[in-house]
Tab-separated table of C-alpha atoms in Angstrom:
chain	number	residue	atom	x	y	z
A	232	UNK	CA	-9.603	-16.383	-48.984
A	233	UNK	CA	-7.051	-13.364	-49.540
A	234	UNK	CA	-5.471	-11.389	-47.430
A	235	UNK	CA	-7.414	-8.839	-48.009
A	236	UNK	CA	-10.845	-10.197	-47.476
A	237	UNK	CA	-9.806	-11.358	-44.006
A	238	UNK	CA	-8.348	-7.913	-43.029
A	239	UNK	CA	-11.998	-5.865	-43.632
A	240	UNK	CA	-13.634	-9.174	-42.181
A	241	UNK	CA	-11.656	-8.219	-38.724
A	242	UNK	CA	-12.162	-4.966	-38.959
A	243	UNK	CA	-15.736	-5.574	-39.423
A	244	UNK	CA	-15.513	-7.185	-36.650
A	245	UNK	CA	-13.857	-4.979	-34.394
A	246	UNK	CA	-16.023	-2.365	-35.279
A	247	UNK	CA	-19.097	-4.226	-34.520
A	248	UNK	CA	-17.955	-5.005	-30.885
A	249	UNK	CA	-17.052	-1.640	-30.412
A	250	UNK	CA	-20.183	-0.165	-32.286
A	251	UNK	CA	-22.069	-2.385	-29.804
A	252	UNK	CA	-20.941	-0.713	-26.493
A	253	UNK	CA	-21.172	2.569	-28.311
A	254	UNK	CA	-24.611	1.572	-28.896
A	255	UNK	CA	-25.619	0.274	-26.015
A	256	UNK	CA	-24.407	3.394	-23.698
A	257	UNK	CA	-26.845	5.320	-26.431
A	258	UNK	CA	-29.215	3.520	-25.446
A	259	UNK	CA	-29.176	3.916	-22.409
A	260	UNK	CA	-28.861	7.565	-22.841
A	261	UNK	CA	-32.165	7.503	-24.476
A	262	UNK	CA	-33.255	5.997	-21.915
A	263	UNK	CA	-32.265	8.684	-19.305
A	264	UNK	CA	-33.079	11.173	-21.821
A	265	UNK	CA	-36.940	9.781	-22.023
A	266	UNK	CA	-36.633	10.231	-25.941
A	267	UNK	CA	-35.722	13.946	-25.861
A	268	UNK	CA	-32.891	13.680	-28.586
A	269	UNK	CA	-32.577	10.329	-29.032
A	270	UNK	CA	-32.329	10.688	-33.057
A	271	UNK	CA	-29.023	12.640	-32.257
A	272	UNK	CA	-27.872	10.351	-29.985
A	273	UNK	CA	-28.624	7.281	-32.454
A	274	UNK	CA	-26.816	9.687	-35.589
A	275	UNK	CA	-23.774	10.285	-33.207
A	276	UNK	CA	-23.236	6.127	-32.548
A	277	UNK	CA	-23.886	5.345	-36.649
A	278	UNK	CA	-21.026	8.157	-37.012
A	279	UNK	CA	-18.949	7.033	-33.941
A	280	UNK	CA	-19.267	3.276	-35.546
A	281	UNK	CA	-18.370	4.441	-39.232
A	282	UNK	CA	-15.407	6.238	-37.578
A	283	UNK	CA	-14.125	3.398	-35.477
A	284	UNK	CA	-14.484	0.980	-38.678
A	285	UNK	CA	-12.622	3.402	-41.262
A	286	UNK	CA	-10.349	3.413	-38.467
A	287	UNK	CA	-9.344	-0.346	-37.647
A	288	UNK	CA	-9.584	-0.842	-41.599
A	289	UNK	CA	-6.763	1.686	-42.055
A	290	UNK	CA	-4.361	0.240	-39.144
A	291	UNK	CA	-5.245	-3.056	-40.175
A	292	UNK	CA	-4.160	-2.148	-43.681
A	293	UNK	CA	-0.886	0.015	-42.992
A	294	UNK	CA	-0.069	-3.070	-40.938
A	295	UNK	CA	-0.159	-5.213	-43.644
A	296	UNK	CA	2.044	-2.776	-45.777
A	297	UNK	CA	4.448	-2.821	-43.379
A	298	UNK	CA	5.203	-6.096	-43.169
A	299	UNK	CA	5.449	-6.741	-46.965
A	300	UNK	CA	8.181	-4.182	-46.304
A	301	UNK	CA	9.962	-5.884	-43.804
């Protein structure tokens, strides 16, 4: 496996976890909310997730630059 391939693997990763409690404090949310703008609240953790994932792919990625510089 390549470098590469392991690096969006974790970052998959991380973002999942993360995109989990995101997900689940939606949830409950919706929950409080009794469906009154749950949609947003479930468009808001897809965009807080994408976010997080571009995110952790970039750090993981100038990371790696950085050490083939050093």
């Amino acid at each position: 496996m390549s470098r590469k391939v392991i690096l969006y693997i974790l970052s998959l990763f991380i973002s999942i976890i993360s995109g989990l409690l995101f997900f689940g404090l939606g949830g409950y949310c919706i929950f409080i909310m009794n469906w009154s703008g749950g949609l947003w609240m479930n468009i808001l953790n897809a965009v807080i997730l994408l976010a997080i994932f571009t995110a952790s792919v970039f750090v993981l990625h100038l990371s790696d630059l950085v050490r083939k510089k050093i």
